[in-house]
Amino acid sequence: MSEALSGLASHLSVAALVAALALAGAGVAILLIRGDAPSRLAARLCMFAALTLLLVGHGFAPYEPHDLSDVEPARRLAVYVASFLWWIGLGRCLTGLAAVFVIFERKPRESRLFRQLIGVVVYLCVGFAILGQLFRIPVGAVFATSGAVAIILGLALQSTLSDVFSGVAMSLGRSYAIGDWITLEGGVEGRVIETNWQNVHLLTAAHDVAIIPNSVVAKTRIVNQSWPEPSRAAKAAARLRPTMAPAEIVAIAREALESCNLILHDPAPLVAVKALSATAIELELTGRAPDRAQLDAARNEMFDRLYRHAAAAGLRFAPEAGDGAPPPEADVATDAAARLAQSLPLFASLADGDRAALAAKMRRRDYEPGEVVIGAGAVADALCVVLSGALALTQKHGEREHELARLGAGDYFGEGGLLLGEPARGVIRAITRVVVYEIGAQDLAPILRERPELSRALGAALALHRTLEQNDEKAAAPGRAANSARRFADRIRRIFALDLNETD
């Protein structure tokens, strides 16, 4: 009797230890639930190893079949609890390995469906192992019964299963990933924001969410606009009056592309002549936007830069074929400085006579590609307005030089040194051959006193350049940028003794 009681106590103590170990494992899992997948897997492996050593040390191998028909209820309960916890622990370790594999691939969201599929297969296998090893149920009969049930369910859920298996096939084939911009046959396009067992969720350009069944996506043609690289071609077409040789017009258009900030410059943008006639030369400009989301903004900037460079060079746009006689055009100044003063928005409020007088005082400077226009720490003594060419604003961080922005026809710089006496923090260097016209302080002061509102535009330009040089995203926020522009404008007014009330 005493031996039976001691055996029962021994089995109950084993069951108590197993239960305590399981509770400890659950506690560790809860503590690590916000941790990373490798940490959770390490905790699971440690608890599983401890459970295995505990059971094997007491002479019980949970992975071997056992006949418990002649075993007393206490020992049978202990064996059931230990075996069940051991098999569940094995399943959790295997699913943890799958999760770590997904993390190491650095695509956790894209592989979520694949991970869930592995989890379903693992726990199905664990369930059949428990039935066969622990409860001695014939697994073959279970498979036969489940097969009949699966046929009935398959016929009833044919459409749903088609979506599920299509989703699994596409997940394994990796035709697209979360964040990719795809186009489906039929005109539906958008950025993939979610994939699950049944549907693909696309965020369209209109910020609508298109939910498409996996079976439909699997049967249609897919164009992945984000693979093998996310950059996309941005094209712009233009018709110009052939008042110059095509090579000169192409060079002007190429300078316009070189001054763009929203397109990539490696590979270099291209300019192609598509047609030439007595009335027009047709150009096609091609650049590459960093991704599909910036495609429209990049194309808009290409048109803007082409317009400014064409206006600075004295070129006119030609009407489309069949539009009839072109409207009468305003007189275009033949002198480059006068043409620049006429087209620059900064001087739009000046009268024609004032612009002509200002143009006469401008000094021309020519720079070759690679030449430094303003170096870091230099104090500019003139407002520099770009007539033609492209320049880069760069700043050195450590041993490397980073490009912050590009400047082109119609842009101006040097206002910080001229107006406030501040040294330049970055370097402005010519990318192509550049022509710049300079306006000295003695020539700009009378204009500011006559037109105090110009201080606003100069203050805004100075704030923008300071933001670029600081490379500070917070400073670029609309509210802070506006405050900086007003602050610089006020400083310009005080320096030039302007009436503050005139500009408010």
Short mmCIF file of C-alpha atoms in Angstrom, two decimals:
data_model
loop_
_atom_site.label_atom_id
_atom_site.label_comp_id
_atom_site.label_asym_id
_atom_site.label_seq_id
_atom_site.Cartn_x
_atom_site.Cartn_y
_atom_site.Cartn_z
CA MET A 1 0.00 0.00 0.00
CA SER A 2 2.80 2.37 0.85
CA GLU A 3 4.55 1.57 -2.45
CA ALA A 4 1.36 2.36 -4.38
CA LEU A 5 0.98 5.63 -2.54
CA SER A 6 4.62 6.57 -3.17
CA GLY A 7 4.24 5.69 -6.87
CA LEU A 8 1.11 7.77 -7.09
CA ALA A 9 2.84 10.64 -5.35
CA SER A 10 5.76 10.31 -7.75
CA HIS A 11 3.49 10.44 -10.80
CA LEU A 12 1.56 13.34 -9.37
CA SER A 13 4.78 15.18 -8.65
CA VAL A 14 5.88 14.67 -12.25
CA ALA A 15 2.54 16.01 -13.47
CA ALA A 16 2.88 18.96 -11.08
CA LEU A 17 6.38 19.69 -12.37
CA VAL A 18 5.20 19.47 -15.96
CA ALA A 19 2.29 21.81 -15.24
CA ALA A 20 4.59 24.25 -13.44
CA LEU A 21 7.02 24.17 -16.35
CA ALA A 22 4.18 24.82 -18.79
CA LEU A 23 2.97 27.77 -16.73
CA ALA A 24 6.52 29.13 -16.55
CA GLY A 25 6.80 28.80 -20.33
CA ALA A 26 3.51 30.64 -20.78
CA GLY A 27 4.76 33.40 -18.48
CA VAL A 28 7.99 33.79 -20.43
CA ALA A 29 6.02 33.87 -23.69
CA ILE A 30 3.78 36.62 -22.31
CA LEU A 31 6.81 38.62 -21.19
CA LEU A 32 8.41 38.24 -24.63
CA ILE A 33 5.26 38.72 -26.67
CA ARG A 34 6.44 42.19 -27.63
CA GLY A 35 9.97 41.06 -28.29
CA ASP A 36 11.42 39.97 -31.59
CA ALA A 37 10.85 36.56 -33.16
CA PRO A 38 14.38 35.19 -32.42
CA SER A 39 13.94 35.97 -28.70
CA ARG A 40 10.57 34.23 -28.59
CA LEU A 41 11.99 31.21 -30.42
CA ALA A 42 14.93 30.99 -28.00
CA ALA A 43 12.54 31.02 -25.03
CA ARG A 44 10.38 28.31 -26.61
CA LEU A 45 13.39 26.12 -27.37
CA CYS A 46 14.69 26.45 -23.81
CA MET A 47 11.33 25.52 -22.29
CA PHE A 48 10.90 22.62 -24.73
CA ALA A 49 14.38 21.29 -23.94
CA ALA A 50 13.72 21.55 -20.20
CA LEU A 51 10.41 19.71 -20.59
CA THR A 52 12.06 16.96 -22.66
CA LEU A 53 14.88 16.47 -20.12
CA LEU A 54 12.38 16.35 -17.27
CA LEU A 55 10.27 13.65 -18.93
CA VAL A 56 13.18 11.55 -20.17
CA GLY A 57 14.83 11.82 -16.74
CA HIS A 58 11.74 10.21 -15.18
CA GLY A 59 11.85 7.36 -17.70
CA PHE A 60 9.12 8.62 -20.02
CA ALA A 61 9.66 9.31 -23.75
CA PRO A 62 6.68 11.29 -25.06
CA TYR A 63 7.64 10.70 -28.70
CA GLU A 64 7.11 6.92 -28.34
CA PRO A 65 3.68 5.21 -28.44
CA HIS A 66 2.34 4.03 -25.08
CA ASP A 67 -0.40 1.58 -24.14
CA LEU A 68 -2.12 3.13 -21.13
CA SER A 69 -5.07 0.75 -20.88
CA ASP A 70 -3.65 -1.05 -17.82
CA VAL A 71 -2.22 2.05 -16.15
CA GLU A 72 -3.84 3.49 -13.06
CA PRO A 73 -5.79 6.76 -13.63
CA ALA A 74 -3.24 9.00 -11.86
CA ARG A 75 -0.32 7.89 -14.01
CA ARG A 76 -2.49 7.95 -17.14
CA LEU A 77 -3.49 11.56 -16.42
CA ALA A 78 0.16 12.51 -15.86
CA VAL A 79 1.17 10.87 -19.14
CA TYR A 80 -1.65 12.55 -21.04
CA VAL A 81 -0.77 16.00 -19.69
CA ALA A 82 2.97 15.56 -20.27
CA SER A 83 2.59 14.18 -23.80
CA PHE A 84 0.07 16.81 -24.81
CA LEU A 85 2.26 19.66 -23.55
CA TRP A 86 5.34 18.14 -25.18
CA TRP A 87 3.70 17.87 -28.62
CA ILE A 88 2.23 21.38 -28.38
CA GLY A 89 5.69 22.67 -27.41
CA LEU A 90 7.16 20.95 -30.46
CA GLY A 91 4.57 22.60 -32.69
CA ARG A 92 5.28 26.03 -31.23
CA CYS A 93 9.01 25.59 -31.80
CA LEU A 94 8.46 24.61 -35.43
CA THR A 95 6.17 27.59 -36.08
CA GLY A 96 8.72 29.80 -34.32
CA LEU A 97 11.39 28.57 -36.73
CA ALA A 98 9.14 29.56 -39.64
CA ALA A 99 8.62 33.03 -38.14
CA VAL A 100 12.39 33.53 -37.71
CA PHE A 101 12.96 32.42 -41.30
CA VAL A 102 10.50 35.09 -42.44
CA ILE A 103 12.20 37.75 -40.30
CA PHE A 104 15.65 36.88 -41.66
CA GLU A 105 14.25 37.26 -45.16
CA ARG A 106 13.34 40.86 -44.14
CA LYS A 107 9.85 40.50 -45.61
CA PRO A 108 7.57 39.71 -42.64
CA ARG A 109 4.43 41.26 -44.08
CA GLU A 110 4.80 39.74 -47.55
CA SER A 111 5.38 36.22 -46.14
CA ARG A 112 2.60 36.29 -43.55
CA LEU A 113 0.39 34.02 -45.67
CA PHE A 114 3.27 31.56 -46.14
CA ARG A 115 3.91 31.54 -42.37
CA GLN A 116 0.24 30.95 -41.60
CA LEU A 117 0.18 28.04 -44.06
CA ILE A 118 3.18 26.44 -42.34
CA GLY A 119 1.47 26.89 -38.98
CA VAL A 120 -1.67 25.12 -40.20
CA VAL A 121 0.35 22.18 -41.59
CA VAL A 122 2.47 21.91 -38.41
CA TYR A 123 -0.49 21.87 -36.02
CA LEU A 124 -2.38 19.39 -38.22
CA CYS A 125 0.62 17.05 -38.03
CA VAL A 126 0.84 17.58 -34.26
CA GLY A 127 -2.85 16.80 -33.90
CA PHE A 128 -2.53 13.54 -35.86
CA ALA A 129 0.58 12.63 -33.84
CA ILE A 130 -1.31 13.14 -30.58
CA LEU A 131 -4.19 11.00 -31.83
CA GLY A 132 -1.88 8.22 -33.00
CA GLN A 133 0.83 8.23 -30.33
CA LEU A 134 -1.21 9.13 -27.26
CA PHE A 135 -4.74 7.93 -27.84
CA ARG A 136 -3.89 4.99 -30.12
CA ILE A 137 -6.46 6.09 -32.72
CA PRO A 138 -5.81 4.69 -36.25
CA VAL A 139 -4.63 7.71 -38.21
CA GLY A 140 -5.39 5.98 -41.54
CA ALA A 141 -9.07 5.76 -40.67
CA VAL A 142 -9.05 9.40 -39.65
CA PHE A 143 -7.49 10.33 -42.99
CA ALA A 144 -10.11 8.31 -44.87
CA THR A 145 -12.94 9.95 -42.94
CA SER A 146 -11.41 13.41 -43.26
CA GLY A 147 -10.95 12.80 -46.99
CA ALA A 148 -14.65 12.21 -47.49
CA VAL A 149 -15.48 15.25 -45.42
CA ALA A 150 -12.91 17.28 -47.39
CA ILE A 151 -14.58 16.34 -50.67
CA ILE A 152 -17.96 17.53 -49.42
CA LEU A 153 -16.49 20.76 -48.02
CA GLY A 154 -14.45 21.29 -51.18
CA LEU A 155 -17.55 21.20 -53.37
CA ALA A 156 -19.37 23.58 -51.04
CA LEU A 157 -16.44 25.98 -50.71
CA GLN A 158 -15.06 25.74 -54.23
CA SER A 159 -14.88 29.51 -54.79
CA THR A 160 -13.32 30.19 -51.38
CA LEU A 161 -10.77 27.41 -51.76
CA SER A 162 -9.87 28.73 -55.21
CA ASP A 163 -9.03 32.09 -53.62
CA VAL A 164 -7.06 30.39 -50.83
CA PHE A 165 -4.93 28.20 -53.10
CA SER A 166 -4.42 31.06 -55.56
CA GLY A 167 -3.18 33.19 -52.67
CA VAL A 168 -0.79 30.45 -51.57
CA ALA A 169 0.52 30.02 -55.14
CA MET A 170 1.09 33.75 -55.58
CA SER A 171 2.75 34.01 -52.17
CA LEU A 172 5.18 31.24 -53.08
CA GLY A 173 5.72 32.62 -56.60
CA ARG A 174 6.32 36.16 -55.28
CA SER A 175 4.92 37.97 -58.28
CA TYR A 176 4.61 41.08 -56.10
CA ALA A 177 5.22 42.18 -52.53
CA ILE A 178 3.67 44.59 -50.05
CA GLY A 179 4.41 48.12 -51.24
CA ASP A 180 4.77 47.21 -54.94
CA TRP A 181 2.75 49.16 -57.49
CA ILE A 182 1.03 46.72 -59.86
CA THR A 183 -1.28 47.03 -62.87
CA LEU A 184 -3.84 44.34 -63.60
CA GLU A 185 -5.28 43.53 -66.99
CA GLY A 186 -8.38 45.66 -67.38
CA GLY A 187 -6.86 48.89 -66.09
CA VAL A 188 -6.94 48.37 -62.33
CA GLU A 189 -3.72 49.56 -60.76
CA GLY A 190 -2.51 50.49 -57.31
CA ARG A 191 -0.03 49.84 -54.53
CA VAL A 192 -0.32 46.51 -52.70
CA ILE A 193 -1.12 47.24 -49.05
CA GLU A 194 -2.33 43.82 -47.87
CA THR A 195 -2.59 40.20 -48.99
CA ASN A 196 -4.54 37.55 -47.13
CA TRP A 197 -6.10 34.14 -47.72
CA GLN A 198 -8.83 35.47 -49.97
CA ASN A 199 -8.08 38.94 -51.37
CA VAL A 200 -5.45 41.40 -52.52
CA HIS A 201 -5.93 44.99 -51.31
CA LEU A 202 -4.72 47.74 -53.67
CA LEU A 203 -4.48 51.44 -52.78
CA THR A 204 -5.26 53.26 -56.02
CA ALA A 205 -4.01 56.66 -57.15
CA ALA A 206 -7.36 58.13 -56.03
CA HIS A 207 -6.70 56.71 -52.52
CA ASP A 208 -9.48 54.16 -52.88
CA VAL A 209 -8.94 50.57 -51.77
CA ALA A 210 -9.62 47.97 -54.46
CA ILE A 211 -10.27 44.49 -52.99
CA ILE A 212 -9.71 41.79 -55.61
CA PRO A 213 -10.10 38.02 -55.05
CA ASN A 214 -6.89 36.02 -55.30
CA SER A 215 -8.38 33.74 -57.96
CA VAL A 216 -9.06 36.75 -60.21
CA VAL A 217 -5.54 38.10 -59.72
CA ALA A 218 -4.01 34.69 -60.43
CA LYS A 219 -5.81 34.43 -63.79
CA THR A 220 -5.05 37.93 -65.06
CA ARG A 221 -1.89 39.48 -66.43
CA ILE A 222 0.09 41.44 -63.84
CA VAL A 223 2.55 44.23 -64.59
CA ASN A 224 4.77 44.91 -61.57
CA GLN A 225 5.91 48.53 -61.81
CA SER A 226 8.19 48.22 -58.76
CA TRP A 227 10.35 45.34 -59.97
CA PRO A 228 13.24 44.84 -60.65
CA GLU A 229 13.66 48.44 -59.44
CA PRO A 230 11.12 50.98 -58.20
CA SER A 231 12.16 53.87 -60.50
CA ARG A 232 9.78 54.63 -63.37
CA ALA A 233 10.25 56.50 -66.64
CA ALA A 234 8.73 60.00 -66.72
CA LYS A 235 8.20 61.40 -70.20
CA ALA A 236 7.36 64.93 -71.32
CA ALA A 237 6.74 66.08 -74.89
CA ALA A 238 7.06 69.65 -76.19
CA ARG A 239 6.88 71.57 -79.50
CA LEU A 240 9.21 74.57 -79.88
CA ARG A 241 9.72 77.12 -82.63
CA PRO A 242 12.81 76.11 -84.66
CA THR A 243 14.58 79.45 -84.20
CA MET A 244 17.84 77.67 -83.30
CA ALA A 245 19.66 74.63 -84.58
CA PRO A 246 18.21 71.37 -83.21
CA ALA A 247 21.47 70.62 -81.40
CA GLU A 248 21.23 73.92 -79.49
CA ILE A 249 17.59 73.31 -78.55
CA VAL A 250 18.44 69.78 -77.40
CA ALA A 251 21.27 71.17 -75.26
CA ILE A 252 18.87 73.65 -73.62
CA ALA A 253 16.36 70.87 -72.92
CA ARG A 254 19.12 68.66 -71.50
CA GLU A 255 20.19 71.49 -69.17
CA ALA A 256 16.56 71.77 -68.05
CA LEU A 257 16.57 68.07 -67.14
CA GLU A 258 19.91 68.35 -65.38
CA SER A 259 18.46 71.05 -63.11
CA CYS A 260 15.50 68.87 -61.98
CA ASN A 261 15.42 67.70 -58.37
CA LEU A 262 12.72 65.02 -58.58
CA ILE A 263 14.28 62.77 -61.22
CA LEU A 264 17.29 60.49 -61.02
CA HIS A 265 20.49 61.57 -62.74
CA ASP A 266 22.01 58.10 -62.97
CA PRO A 267 21.21 56.96 -65.61
CA ALA A 268 21.29 60.37 -67.25
CA PRO A 269 17.99 61.77 -68.57
CA LEU A 270 17.52 61.78 -72.34
CA VAL A 271 16.27 64.26 -74.93
CA ALA A 272 15.18 63.02 -78.36
CA VAL A 273 14.04 64.97 -81.44
CA LYS A 274 10.85 63.30 -82.67
CA ALA A 275 10.04 65.57 -85.62
CA LEU A 276 11.26 68.73 -87.34
CA SER A 277 9.37 71.05 -89.67
CA ALA A 278 9.36 74.68 -90.72
CA THR A 279 7.00 75.55 -87.88
CA ALA A 280 8.03 73.31 -84.98
CA ILE A 281 10.62 70.98 -83.53
CA GLU A 282 9.12 68.19 -81.41
CA LEU A 283 11.07 66.97 -78.39
CA GLU A 284 10.58 64.04 -76.05
CA LEU A 285 12.21 64.37 -72.63
CA THR A 286 12.74 61.22 -70.58
CA GLY A 287 13.81 61.01 -66.95
CA ARG A 288 13.33 58.45 -64.19
CA ALA A 289 11.26 59.18 -61.10
CA PRO A 290 12.47 57.39 -57.91
CA ASP A 291 9.15 55.51 -57.65
CA ARG A 292 5.62 55.40 -59.01
CA ALA A 293 4.29 57.71 -56.30
CA GLN A 294 6.55 60.58 -57.50
CA LEU A 295 5.95 60.05 -61.21
CA ASP A 296 3.43 62.87 -61.70
CA ALA A 297 5.43 65.35 -59.59
CA ALA A 298 8.60 64.52 -61.55
CA ARG A 299 6.81 65.03 -64.87
CA ASN A 300 5.42 68.38 -63.70
CA GLU A 301 8.89 69.53 -62.69
CA MET A 302 10.28 68.54 -66.10
CA PHE A 303 7.70 70.74 -67.83
CA ASP A 304 8.38 73.62 -65.42
CA ARG A 305 12.14 73.46 -65.90
CA LEU A 306 11.80 73.22 -69.69
CA TYR A 307 9.53 76.26 -69.73
CA ARG A 308 11.94 78.34 -67.65
CA HIS A 309 15.02 77.35 -69.62
CA ALA A 310 13.22 77.96 -72.92
CA ALA A 311 12.04 81.40 -71.75
CA ALA A 312 15.54 82.30 -70.56
CA ALA A 313 16.98 81.26 -73.94
CA GLY A 314 14.35 83.22 -75.89
CA LEU A 315 12.61 80.13 -77.30
CA ARG A 316 8.88 80.06 -77.98
CA PHE A 317 6.55 77.09 -77.91
CA ALA A 318 4.84 76.15 -81.16
CA PRO A 319 1.11 75.37 -81.44
CA GLU A 320 -0.07 71.86 -82.16
CA ALA A 321 -0.48 70.92 -85.81
CA GLY A 322 -3.93 71.93 -87.06
CA ASP A 323 -4.53 74.58 -84.40
CA GLY A 324 -4.51 77.33 -87.00
CA ALA A 325 -2.60 80.58 -86.79
CA PRO A 326 -0.77 81.11 -83.50
CA PRO A 327 -1.87 83.99 -81.26
CA PRO A 328 0.18 87.18 -81.37
CA GLU A 329 3.21 86.97 -79.13
CA ALA A 330 4.65 89.56 -76.82
CA ASP A 331 7.96 91.07 -77.73
CA VAL A 332 10.90 89.05 -76.49
CA ALA A 333 13.96 90.94 -75.36
CA THR A 334 17.00 90.13 -77.46
CA ASP A 335 19.49 90.96 -74.72
CA ALA A 336 20.01 88.02 -72.35
CA ALA A 337 20.00 90.15 -69.18
CA ALA A 338 16.84 91.97 -70.23
CA ARG A 339 15.20 88.68 -71.13
CA LEU A 340 16.10 87.26 -67.71
CA ALA A 341 14.75 90.31 -65.86
CA GLN A 342 11.60 90.09 -67.95
CA SER A 343 10.92 86.39 -67.21
CA LEU A 344 12.00 86.22 -63.55
CA PRO A 345 8.96 86.05 -61.20
CA LEU A 346 10.99 87.90 -58.54
CA PHE A 347 10.86 91.08 -60.63
CA ALA A 348 7.33 90.60 -62.02
CA SER A 349 6.02 93.60 -60.03
CA LEU A 350 8.58 96.01 -61.53
CA ALA A 351 7.67 98.29 -64.37
CA ASP A 352 9.24 97.69 -67.77
CA GLY A 353 11.52 100.68 -67.36
CA ASP A 354 12.73 99.48 -63.95
CA ARG A 355 13.44 96.01 -65.31
CA ALA A 356 15.37 97.48 -68.22
CA ALA A 357 17.41 99.63 -65.84
CA LEU A 358 18.12 96.62 -63.63
CA ALA A 359 19.16 94.51 -66.63
CA ALA A 360 21.67 97.15 -67.63
CA LYS A 361 23.38 96.85 -64.24
CA MET A 362 23.60 93.04 -64.21
CA ARG A 363 27.06 91.49 -64.54
CA ARG A 364 27.49 88.27 -66.48
CA ARG A 365 29.56 85.36 -65.13
CA ASP A 366 30.33 82.13 -67.02
CA TYR A 367 31.28 78.86 -65.32
CA GLU A 368 32.51 75.61 -66.77
CA PRO A 369 31.25 72.17 -65.64
CA GLY A 370 32.66 71.28 -62.22
CA GLU A 371 33.66 74.84 -61.36
CA VAL A 372 32.74 76.11 -57.88
CA VAL A 373 30.44 79.14 -58.02
CA ILE A 374 30.21 79.71 -54.24
CA GLY A 375 32.33 77.73 -51.80
CA ALA A 376 31.50 76.71 -48.25
CA GLY A 377 32.13 79.62 -45.85
CA ALA A 378 32.20 82.22 -48.64
CA VAL A 379 30.09 85.36 -48.25
CA ALA A 380 28.36 86.25 -51.52
CA ASP A 381 28.47 89.92 -52.48
CA ALA A 382 25.76 89.71 -55.16
CA LEU A 383 22.39 88.12 -55.88
CA CYS A 384 23.12 85.49 -58.54
CA VAL A 385 20.38 84.69 -61.07
CA VAL A 386 20.81 81.66 -63.33
CA LEU A 387 20.28 82.33 -67.03
CA SER A 388 21.19 78.88 -68.36
CA GLY A 389 22.75 75.63 -67.23
CA ALA A 390 22.39 73.49 -64.12
CA LEU A 391 24.07 73.77 -60.71
CA ALA A 392 24.17 71.53 -57.63
CA LEU A 393 24.00 72.58 -53.98
CA THR A 394 26.13 70.11 -52.01
CA GLN A 395 27.24 69.79 -48.41
CA LYS A 396 29.99 67.71 -46.88
CA HIS A 397 29.13 65.20 -44.15
CA GLY A 398 32.25 63.52 -42.86
CA GLU A 399 34.31 62.42 -45.83
CA ARG A 400 31.40 62.31 -48.27
CA GLU A 401 29.72 65.12 -50.17
CA HIS A 402 25.92 64.93 -50.43
CA GLU A 403 23.83 66.68 -53.06
CA LEU A 404 20.97 68.64 -51.48
CA ALA A 405 19.31 70.32 -54.47
CA ARG A 406 19.77 71.44 -58.06
CA LEU A 407 19.30 74.90 -59.52
CA GLY A 408 18.41 75.91 -63.07
CA ALA A 409 17.27 78.84 -65.21
CA GLY A 410 15.26 81.35 -63.19
CA ASP A 411 16.64 80.21 -59.81
CA TYR A 412 18.73 82.58 -57.71
CA PHE A 413 21.13 82.23 -54.80
CA GLY A 414 23.60 84.25 -52.77
CA GLU A 415 20.87 86.27 -51.02
CA GLY A 416 22.12 85.19 -47.58
CA GLY A 417 25.56 86.72 -48.03
CA LEU A 418 24.34 89.76 -49.94
CA LEU A 419 21.48 90.73 -47.63
CA LEU A 420 22.50 89.34 -44.23
CA GLY A 421 26.27 88.89 -44.54
CA GLU A 422 25.99 85.17 -43.69
CA PRO A 423 28.54 82.69 -45.06
CA ALA A 424 27.38 79.85 -47.27
CA ARG A 425 27.10 76.52 -45.50
CA GLY A 426 27.15 74.44 -48.66
CA VAL A 427 28.93 74.47 -52.01
CA ILE A 428 27.26 75.51 -55.26
CA ARG A 429 29.01 73.89 -58.23
CA ALA A 430 28.27 74.01 -61.96
CA ILE A 431 27.10 70.72 -63.48
CA THR A 432 26.92 71.96 -67.06
CA ARG A 433 28.17 75.14 -68.61
CA VAL A 434 26.42 77.87 -66.61
CA VAL A 435 25.67 81.52 -67.26
CA VAL A 436 24.83 83.59 -64.17
CA TYR A 437 23.94 87.28 -63.92
CA GLU A 438 24.86 89.08 -60.70
CA ILE A 439 23.03 91.97 -59.04
CA GLY A 440 25.06 93.92 -56.49
CA ALA A 441 23.75 95.32 -53.21
CA GLN A 442 24.01 98.90 -54.45
CA ASP A 443 21.76 98.01 -57.41
CA LEU A 444 19.28 95.94 -55.41
CA ALA A 445 18.83 98.40 -52.51
CA PRO A 446 16.89 101.03 -54.52
CA ILE A 447 14.56 98.34 -55.89
CA LEU A 448 13.87 96.99 -52.38
CA ARG A 449 13.09 100.48 -51.12
CA GLU A 450 10.74 101.08 -54.06
CA ARG A 451 9.22 97.57 -53.90
CA PRO A 452 9.45 96.41 -50.23
CA GLU A 453 7.29 93.37 -51.05
CA LEU A 454 10.34 91.82 -52.72
CA SER A 455 11.69 91.17 -49.22
CA ARG A 456 9.05 88.46 -48.83
CA ALA A 457 10.24 86.55 -51.89
CA LEU A 458 13.88 86.89 -50.89
CA GLY A 459 13.08 85.84 -47.32
CA ALA A 460 11.26 82.73 -48.61
CA ALA A 461 14.17 81.82 -50.87
CA LEU A 462 16.64 82.29 -48.04
CA ALA A 463 14.53 80.12 -45.72
CA LEU A 464 14.35 77.38 -48.35
CA HIS A 465 18.11 77.40 -48.91
CA ARG A 466 18.77 77.30 -45.16
CA THR A 467 16.41 74.33 -44.81
CA LEU A 468 18.20 72.47 -47.59
CA GLU A 469 21.62 73.20 -46.09
CA GLN A 470 20.48 72.03 -42.66
CA ASN A 471 18.90 68.95 -44.24
CA ASP A 472 16.24 69.14 -41.52
CA GLU A 473 12.83 67.62 -42.29
CA LYS A 474 11.26 69.33 -39.28
CA ALA A 475 12.46 72.72 -40.49
CA ALA A 476 10.85 71.99 -43.86
CA ALA A 477 7.38 71.71 -42.31
CA PRO A 478 5.00 74.33 -43.80
CA GLY A 479 4.45 76.18 -40.52
CA ARG A 480 8.11 76.40 -39.55
CA ALA A 481 9.18 77.25 -43.11
CA ALA A 482 6.68 80.15 -43.19
CA ASN A 483 7.94 81.43 -39.83
CA SER A 484 11.55 81.28 -41.07
CA ALA A 485 10.60 83.16 -44.26
CA ARG A 486 8.90 85.93 -42.25
CA ARG A 487 11.87 86.15 -39.89
CA PHE A 488 14.34 86.54 -42.75
CA ALA A 489 12.07 89.05 -44.48
CA ASP A 490 11.94 91.16 -41.31
CA ARG A 491 15.73 91.10 -41.05
CA ILE A 492 16.05 92.23 -44.68
CA ARG A 493 13.62 95.10 -44.03
CA ARG A 494 15.54 96.26 -40.97
CA ILE A 495 18.89 96.14 -42.77
CA PHE A 496 17.58 98.17 -45.70
CA ALA A 497 15.49 100.45 -43.44
CA LEU A 498 12.23 99.51 -45.18
CA ASP A 499 8.81 100.55 -43.92
CA LEU A 500 7.43 97.35 -42.34
CA ASN A 501 3.84 98.51 -42.78
CA GLU A 502 4.22 98.59 -46.55
CA THR A 503 4.63 94.84 -46.82
CA ASP A 504 2.05 93.65 -44.29
#
